[in-house]
Coordinates of C-alpha atoms in Angstrom, one line a residue:
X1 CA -176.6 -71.4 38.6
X2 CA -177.1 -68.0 37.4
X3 CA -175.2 -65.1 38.5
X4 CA -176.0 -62.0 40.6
X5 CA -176.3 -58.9 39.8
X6 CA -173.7 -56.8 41.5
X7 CA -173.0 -52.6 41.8
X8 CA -170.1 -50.8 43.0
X9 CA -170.4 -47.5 44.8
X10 CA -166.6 -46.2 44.7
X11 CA -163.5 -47.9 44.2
X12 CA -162.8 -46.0 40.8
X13 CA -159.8 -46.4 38.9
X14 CA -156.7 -45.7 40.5
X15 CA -158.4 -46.8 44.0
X16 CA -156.5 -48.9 46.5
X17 CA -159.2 -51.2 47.0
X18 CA -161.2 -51.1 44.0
X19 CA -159.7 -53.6 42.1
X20 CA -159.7 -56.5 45.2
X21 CA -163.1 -56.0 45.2
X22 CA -163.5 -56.5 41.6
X23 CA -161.2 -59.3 41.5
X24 CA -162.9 -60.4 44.5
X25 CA -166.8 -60.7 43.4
X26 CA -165.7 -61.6 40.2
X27 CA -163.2 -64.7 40.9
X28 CA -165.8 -67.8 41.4
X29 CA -168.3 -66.6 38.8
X30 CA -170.9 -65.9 41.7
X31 CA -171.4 -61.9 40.5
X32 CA -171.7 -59.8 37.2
X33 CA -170.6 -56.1 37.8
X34 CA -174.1 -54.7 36.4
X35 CA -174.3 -51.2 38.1
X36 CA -172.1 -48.7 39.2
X37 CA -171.0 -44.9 40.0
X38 CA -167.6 -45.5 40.5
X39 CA -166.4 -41.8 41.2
X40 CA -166.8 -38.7 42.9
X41 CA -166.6 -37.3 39.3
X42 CA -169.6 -38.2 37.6
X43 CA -168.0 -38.2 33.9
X44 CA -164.8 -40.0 35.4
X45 CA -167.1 -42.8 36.8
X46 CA -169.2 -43.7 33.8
X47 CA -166.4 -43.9 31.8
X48 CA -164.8 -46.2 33.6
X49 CA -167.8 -48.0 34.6
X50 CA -168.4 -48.4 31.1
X51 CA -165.1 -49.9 30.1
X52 CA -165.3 -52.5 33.0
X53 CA -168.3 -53.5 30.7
X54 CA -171.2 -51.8 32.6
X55 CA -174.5 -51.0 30.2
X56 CA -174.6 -47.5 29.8
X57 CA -178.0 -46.8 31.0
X58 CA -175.9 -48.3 34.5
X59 CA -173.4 -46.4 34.4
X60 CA -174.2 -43.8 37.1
X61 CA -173.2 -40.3 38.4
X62 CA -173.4 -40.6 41.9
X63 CA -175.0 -43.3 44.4
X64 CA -178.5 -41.1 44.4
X65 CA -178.7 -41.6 40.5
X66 CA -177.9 -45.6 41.1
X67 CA -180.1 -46.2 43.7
X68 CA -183.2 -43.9 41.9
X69 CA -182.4 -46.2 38.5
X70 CA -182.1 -49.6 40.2
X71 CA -184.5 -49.6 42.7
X72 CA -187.8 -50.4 40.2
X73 CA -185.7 -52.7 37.7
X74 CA -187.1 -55.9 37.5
X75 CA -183.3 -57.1 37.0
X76 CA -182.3 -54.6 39.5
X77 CA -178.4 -55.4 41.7
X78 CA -178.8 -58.0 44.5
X79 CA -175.7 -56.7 46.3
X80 CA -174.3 -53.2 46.3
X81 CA -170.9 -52.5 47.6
X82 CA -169.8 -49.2 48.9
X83 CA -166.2 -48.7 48.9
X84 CA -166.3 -44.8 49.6
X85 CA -164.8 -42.2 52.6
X86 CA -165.4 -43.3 55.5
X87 CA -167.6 -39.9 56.5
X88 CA -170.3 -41.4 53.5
X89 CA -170.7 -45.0 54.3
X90 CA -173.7 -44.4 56.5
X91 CA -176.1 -42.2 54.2
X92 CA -175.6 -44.6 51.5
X93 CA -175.6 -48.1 53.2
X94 CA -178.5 -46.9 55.1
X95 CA -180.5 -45.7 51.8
X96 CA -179.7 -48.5 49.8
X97 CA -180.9 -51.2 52.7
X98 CA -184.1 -49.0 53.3
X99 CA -184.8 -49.9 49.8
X100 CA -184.4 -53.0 50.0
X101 CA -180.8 -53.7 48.9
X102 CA -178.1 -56.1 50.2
X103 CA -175.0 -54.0 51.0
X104 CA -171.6 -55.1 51.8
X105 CA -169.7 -51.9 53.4
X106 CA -165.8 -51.0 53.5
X107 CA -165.0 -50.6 57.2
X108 CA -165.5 -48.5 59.2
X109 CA -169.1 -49.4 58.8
X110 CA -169.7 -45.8 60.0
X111 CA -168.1 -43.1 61.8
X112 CA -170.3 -43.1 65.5
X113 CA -171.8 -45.6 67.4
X114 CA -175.1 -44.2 67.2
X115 CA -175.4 -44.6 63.4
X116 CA -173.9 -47.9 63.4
X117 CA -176.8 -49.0 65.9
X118 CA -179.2 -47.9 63.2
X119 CA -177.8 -49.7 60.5
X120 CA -178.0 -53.1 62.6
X121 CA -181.7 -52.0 63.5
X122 CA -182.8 -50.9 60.0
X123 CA -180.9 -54.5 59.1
X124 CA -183.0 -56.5 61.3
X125 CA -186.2 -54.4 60.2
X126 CA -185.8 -55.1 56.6
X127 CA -184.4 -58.6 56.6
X128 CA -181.6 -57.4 54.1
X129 CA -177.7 -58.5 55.0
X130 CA -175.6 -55.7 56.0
X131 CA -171.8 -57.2 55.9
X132 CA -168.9 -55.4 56.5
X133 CA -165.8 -56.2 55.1
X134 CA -162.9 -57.3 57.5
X135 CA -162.2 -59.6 54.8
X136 CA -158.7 -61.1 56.7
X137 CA -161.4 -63.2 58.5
X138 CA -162.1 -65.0 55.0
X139 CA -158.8 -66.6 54.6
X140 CA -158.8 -70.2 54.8
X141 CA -156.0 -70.5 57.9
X142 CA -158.0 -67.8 59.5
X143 CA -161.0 -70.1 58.9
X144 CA -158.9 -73.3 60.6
X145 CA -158.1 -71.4 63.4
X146 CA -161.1 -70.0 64.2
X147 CA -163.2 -74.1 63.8
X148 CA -160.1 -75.2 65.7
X149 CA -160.8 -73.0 68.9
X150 CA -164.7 -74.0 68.3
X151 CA -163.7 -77.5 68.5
X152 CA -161.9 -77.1 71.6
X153 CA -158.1 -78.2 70.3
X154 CA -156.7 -75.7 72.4
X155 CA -159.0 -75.8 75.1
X156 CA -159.7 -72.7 76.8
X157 CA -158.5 -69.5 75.4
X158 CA -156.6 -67.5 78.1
X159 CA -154.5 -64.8 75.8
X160 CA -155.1 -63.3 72.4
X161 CA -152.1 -60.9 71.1
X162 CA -152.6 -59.4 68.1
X163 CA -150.4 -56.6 65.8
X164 CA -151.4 -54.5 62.5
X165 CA -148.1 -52.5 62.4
X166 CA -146.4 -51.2 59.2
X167 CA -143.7 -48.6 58.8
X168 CA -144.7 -46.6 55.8
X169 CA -145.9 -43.6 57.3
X170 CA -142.7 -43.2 60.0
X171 CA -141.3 -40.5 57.5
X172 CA -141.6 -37.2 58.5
X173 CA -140.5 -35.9 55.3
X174 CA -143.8 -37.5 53.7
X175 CA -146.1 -36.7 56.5
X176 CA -147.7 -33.8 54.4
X177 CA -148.9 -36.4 51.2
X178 CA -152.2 -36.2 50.9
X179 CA -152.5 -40.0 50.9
X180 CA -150.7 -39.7 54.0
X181 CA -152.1 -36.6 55.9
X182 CA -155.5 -37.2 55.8
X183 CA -155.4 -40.2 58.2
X184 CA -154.3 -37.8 61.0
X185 CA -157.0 -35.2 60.0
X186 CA -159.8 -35.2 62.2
X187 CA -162.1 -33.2 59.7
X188 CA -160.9 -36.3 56.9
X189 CA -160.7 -39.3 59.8
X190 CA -162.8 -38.6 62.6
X191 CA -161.8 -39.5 66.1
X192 CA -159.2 -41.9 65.2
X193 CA -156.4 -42.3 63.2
X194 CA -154.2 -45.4 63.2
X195 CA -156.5 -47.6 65.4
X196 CA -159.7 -47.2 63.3
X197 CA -157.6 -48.0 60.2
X198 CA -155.8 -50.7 61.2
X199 CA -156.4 -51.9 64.6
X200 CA -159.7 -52.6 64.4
X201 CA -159.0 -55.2 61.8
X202 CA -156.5 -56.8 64.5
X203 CA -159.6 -56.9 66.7
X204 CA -162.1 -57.8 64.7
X205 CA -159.9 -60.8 64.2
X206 CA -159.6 -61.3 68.1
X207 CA -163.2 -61.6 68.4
X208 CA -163.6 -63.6 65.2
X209 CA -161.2 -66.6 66.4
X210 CA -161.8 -66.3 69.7
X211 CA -165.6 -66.2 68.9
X212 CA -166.4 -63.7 71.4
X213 CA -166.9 -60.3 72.0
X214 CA -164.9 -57.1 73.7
X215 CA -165.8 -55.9 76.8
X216 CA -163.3 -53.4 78.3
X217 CA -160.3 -52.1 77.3
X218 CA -158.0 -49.5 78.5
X219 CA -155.9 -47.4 75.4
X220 CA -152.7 -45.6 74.8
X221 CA -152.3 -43.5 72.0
X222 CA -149.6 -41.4 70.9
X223 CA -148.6 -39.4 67.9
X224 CA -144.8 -39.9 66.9
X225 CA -144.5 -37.6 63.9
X226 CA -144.6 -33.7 64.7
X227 CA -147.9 -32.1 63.1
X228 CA -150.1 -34.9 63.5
X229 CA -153.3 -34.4 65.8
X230 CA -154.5 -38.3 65.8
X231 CA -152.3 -41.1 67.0
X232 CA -150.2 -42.8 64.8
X233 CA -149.1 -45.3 67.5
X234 CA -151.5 -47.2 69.9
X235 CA -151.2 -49.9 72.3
X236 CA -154.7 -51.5 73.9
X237 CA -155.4 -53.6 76.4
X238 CA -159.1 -55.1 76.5
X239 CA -160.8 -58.1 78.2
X240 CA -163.7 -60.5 76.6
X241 CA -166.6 -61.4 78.0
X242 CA -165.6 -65.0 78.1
X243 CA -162.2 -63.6 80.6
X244 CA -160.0 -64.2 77.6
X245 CA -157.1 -61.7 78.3
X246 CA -156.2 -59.5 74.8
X247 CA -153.3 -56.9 74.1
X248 CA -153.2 -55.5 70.3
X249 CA -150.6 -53.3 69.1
X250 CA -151.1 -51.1 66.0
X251 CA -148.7 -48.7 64.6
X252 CA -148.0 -47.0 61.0
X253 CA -144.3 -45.8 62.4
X254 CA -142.7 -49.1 62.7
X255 CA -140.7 -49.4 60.1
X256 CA -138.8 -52.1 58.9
X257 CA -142.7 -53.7 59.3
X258 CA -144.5 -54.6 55.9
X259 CA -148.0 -55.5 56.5
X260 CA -147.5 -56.4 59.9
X261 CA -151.0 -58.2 60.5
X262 CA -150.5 -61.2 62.8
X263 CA -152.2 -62.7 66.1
X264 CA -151.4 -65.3 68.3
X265 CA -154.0 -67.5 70.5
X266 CA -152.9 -69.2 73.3
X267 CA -155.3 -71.6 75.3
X268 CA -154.7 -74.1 78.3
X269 CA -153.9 -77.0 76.0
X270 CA -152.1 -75.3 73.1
X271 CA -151.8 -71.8 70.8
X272 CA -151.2 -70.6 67.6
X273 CA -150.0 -68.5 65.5
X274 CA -151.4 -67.0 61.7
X275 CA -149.9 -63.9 59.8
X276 CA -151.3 -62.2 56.9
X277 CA -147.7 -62.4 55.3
X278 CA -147.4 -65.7 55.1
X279 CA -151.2 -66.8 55.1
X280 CA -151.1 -70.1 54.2
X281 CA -150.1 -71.7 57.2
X282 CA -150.8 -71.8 60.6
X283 CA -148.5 -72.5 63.5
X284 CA -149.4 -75.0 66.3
X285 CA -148.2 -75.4 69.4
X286 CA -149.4 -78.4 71.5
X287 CA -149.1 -78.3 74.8
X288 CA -146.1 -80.9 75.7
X289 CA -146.3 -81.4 72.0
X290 CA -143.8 -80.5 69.4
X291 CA -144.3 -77.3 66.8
X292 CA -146.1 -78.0 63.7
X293 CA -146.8 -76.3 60.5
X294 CA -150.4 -76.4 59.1
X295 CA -150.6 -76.0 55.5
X296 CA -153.5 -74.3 53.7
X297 CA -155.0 -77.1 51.5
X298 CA -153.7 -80.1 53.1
X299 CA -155.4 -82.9 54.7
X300 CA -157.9 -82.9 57.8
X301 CA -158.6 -79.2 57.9
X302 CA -161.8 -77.9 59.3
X303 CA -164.9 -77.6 56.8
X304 CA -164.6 -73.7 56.4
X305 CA -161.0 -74.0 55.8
X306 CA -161.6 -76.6 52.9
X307 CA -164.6 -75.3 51.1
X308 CA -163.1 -71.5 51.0
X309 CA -159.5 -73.2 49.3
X310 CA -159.3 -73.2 45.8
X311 CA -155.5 -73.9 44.6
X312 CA -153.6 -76.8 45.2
X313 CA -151.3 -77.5 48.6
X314 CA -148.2 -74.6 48.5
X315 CA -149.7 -72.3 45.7
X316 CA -150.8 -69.2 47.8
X317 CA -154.2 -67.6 46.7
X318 CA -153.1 -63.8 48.5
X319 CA -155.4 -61.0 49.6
X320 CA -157.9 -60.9 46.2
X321 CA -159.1 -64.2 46.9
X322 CA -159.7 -63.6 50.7
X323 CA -162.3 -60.9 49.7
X324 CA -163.3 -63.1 47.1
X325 CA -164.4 -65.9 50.0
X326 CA -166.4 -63.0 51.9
X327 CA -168.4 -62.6 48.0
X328 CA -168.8 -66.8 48.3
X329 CA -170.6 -66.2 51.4
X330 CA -172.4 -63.4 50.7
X331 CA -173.6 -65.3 47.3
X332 CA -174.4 -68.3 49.5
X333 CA -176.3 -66.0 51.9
X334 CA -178.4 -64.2 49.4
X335 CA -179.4 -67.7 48.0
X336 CA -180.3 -69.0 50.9
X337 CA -177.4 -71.1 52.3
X338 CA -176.4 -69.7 55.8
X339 CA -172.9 -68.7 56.8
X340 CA -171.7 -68.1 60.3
X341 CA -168.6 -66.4 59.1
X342 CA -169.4 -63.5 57.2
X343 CA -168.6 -60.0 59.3
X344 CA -172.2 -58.2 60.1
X345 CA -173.4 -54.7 60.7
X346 CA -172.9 -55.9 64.7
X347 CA -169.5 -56.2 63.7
X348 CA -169.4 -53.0 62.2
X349 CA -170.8 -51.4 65.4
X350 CA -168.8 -52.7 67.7
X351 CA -165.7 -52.0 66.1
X352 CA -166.9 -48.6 66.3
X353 CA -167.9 -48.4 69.9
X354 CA -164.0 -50.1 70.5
X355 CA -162.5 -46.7 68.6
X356 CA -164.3 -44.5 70.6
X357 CA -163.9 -46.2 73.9
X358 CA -160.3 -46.3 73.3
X359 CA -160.5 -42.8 72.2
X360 CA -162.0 -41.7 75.9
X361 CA -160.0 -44.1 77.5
X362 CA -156.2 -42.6 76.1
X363 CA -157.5 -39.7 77.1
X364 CA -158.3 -40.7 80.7
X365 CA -154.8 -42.1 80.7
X366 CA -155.8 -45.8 80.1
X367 CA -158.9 -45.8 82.1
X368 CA -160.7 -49.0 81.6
X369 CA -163.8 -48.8 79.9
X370 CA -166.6 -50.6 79.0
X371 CA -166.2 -51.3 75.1
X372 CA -169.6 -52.5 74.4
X373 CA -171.8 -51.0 72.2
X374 CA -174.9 -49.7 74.0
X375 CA -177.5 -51.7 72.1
X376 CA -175.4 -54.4 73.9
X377 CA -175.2 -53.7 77.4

């Protein structure tokens, strides 16, 4: 089968997630990297476009030069991925899908509702896939638990509590790194600081097992550190529209925390219990029923959990090779094979409308608020 044409949009060298996307659409031989403008730094980005093997003539400046030299090319990209800041990911993804181009976008698909709602119209209007990537949903276990619920094994879900909580911005002495500082910057970050980086992940991964959507939440915030304006801390409380009760914590003060990415699910006739730390196994509970360890790659596991496995039983695959399953899918999609799994532009806009709701709602001193998206009131 012939491989895709594929173009980056940012994720230069020296990146934090450059490199897992690379490794990602690269790891099953689905993608070429044949296009790119890989820095803000025009120079910078051909250069290092070039030595990951790009054709110069594709080696680009910026996305405008990409998208003005791919979009008449008879061998033109058939995925673009656009791993910029957060304040860009709208003017590009929407430009390159208005052309015509299937996009996979770092999250926060945007940075208001309002444009997120466009991209999932101008989606729908040109037929072209607009993913975004909350790629924890693509590990295998994630995958098991998510066919498990489906399948009724725990019957009913009554409680989802999930956590993205990590320590390594708790030191005041660091707080003015520019790595650091500009996630507390509302002219860098926007509304939201620590629950549109993190905890949206944690509930996008609510929804995605639970296979359902937020309705109302009601918010906390707080900011621990002296200086900074957004919240470094933030507890939320939210119901889904099937009356499953949620409660996500998300902090980047807690230290002694790692990753610190882990839900539980617990239903009327058993729960569980996945962590992105040790993400080959999930931990199941049934009810009356003794504790058991599910193990990545082992026998009877759902159909999504097999097919996106690639090592033998007790050899972990890690964080590369979960964006590299969200690439699988999207290589499926684009050939025509559907996937149920991969996260859309609705995603993307409903994380959104959760940020802002919680924003309104810490403000109101938890007021519950309706979470949804407007498009889907």
């Amino acid at each position: 089968m012939a491989k895709l044409n594929w173009g980056m949009i940012g994720g230069g060298e020296g990146s934090q997630i450059g490199p897992a996307h690379r490794l990602g659409a690269l790891a099953d031989g689905h993608f070429i990297l044949a296009a790119g403008a890989l820095d803000h730094r025009a120079e910078v980005g051909r250069d290092y476009a070039m030595r990951l093997g790009v054709a110069p003539d594709r080696a680009y400046g910026d996305w405008q030069e990409m998208l003005a030299g791919e979009r008449n090319r008879a061998d033109r990209v058939e995925l673009v991925t656009v791993a910029t800041p957060n304040s860009t990911h709208f003017e590009i993804t929407k430009a390159f899908l208005e052309a015509g181009f299937n996009v996979l976008c770092e999250k926060p698909m945007t940075v208001t509702v309002e444009e997120g709602e466009e991209i999932v119209r101008i989606a729908a209007r040109t037929g072209k896939i607009c993913a975004v990537n909350y790629c924890y949903s693509a590990y295998p276990m994630v995958r098991q638990a998510r066919a498990m619920v489906r399948a009724g094994d725990i019957g009913k879900v009554r409680l989802v509590v999930t956590n993205f909580s990590h320590g390594h911005h708790g030191d005041a002495a660091d707080a003015d790194n520019p790595r650091v500082r500009w996630r507390y910057d509302p002219a860098m970050a926007g509304v939201s600081g620590q629950f549109a980086d993190c905890g949206i992940h944690a509930l996008h991964m609510a929804c995605f097992i639970c296979d359902d959507e937020v309705e109302k939440l009601s918010a906390d915030f707080a900011s621990t550190v002296s200086g900074r304006v957004l919240e470094d801390d933030a507890m939320v409380n939210f119901r889904m529209a099937g009356g499953t009760v949620g409660r996500l914590w998300t902090s980047s003060v807690a230290i002694g925390r790692q990753h610190g990415f882990d839900i539980q699910v617990f239903g009327e006739t058993g729960g569980f219990r996945w962590a992105s730390e040790q993400p080959n196994q999930l931990i199941y509970t049934p009810v009356g029923g003794r504790t058991q360890i599910i193990e990545k790659g082992e026998g009877g596991l759902y159909d999504d959990a097999k097919r996106l496995s690639r090592v033998a039983i007790a050899h972990p695959e890690g964080f590369p090779l979960a964006v590299a399953n969200i690439y699988c899918d999207l290589a499926d999609v684009i050939r025509g094979t559907e996937r149920d799994g991969l996260p859309s532009a609705s995603s993307g806009v409903r994380s959104m409308a959760a940020v802002h709701t919680a924003v309104a709602s810490a403000k109101a001193g938890g007021a519950w608020m309706d979470a949804r998206p407007p498009m889907f009131r």
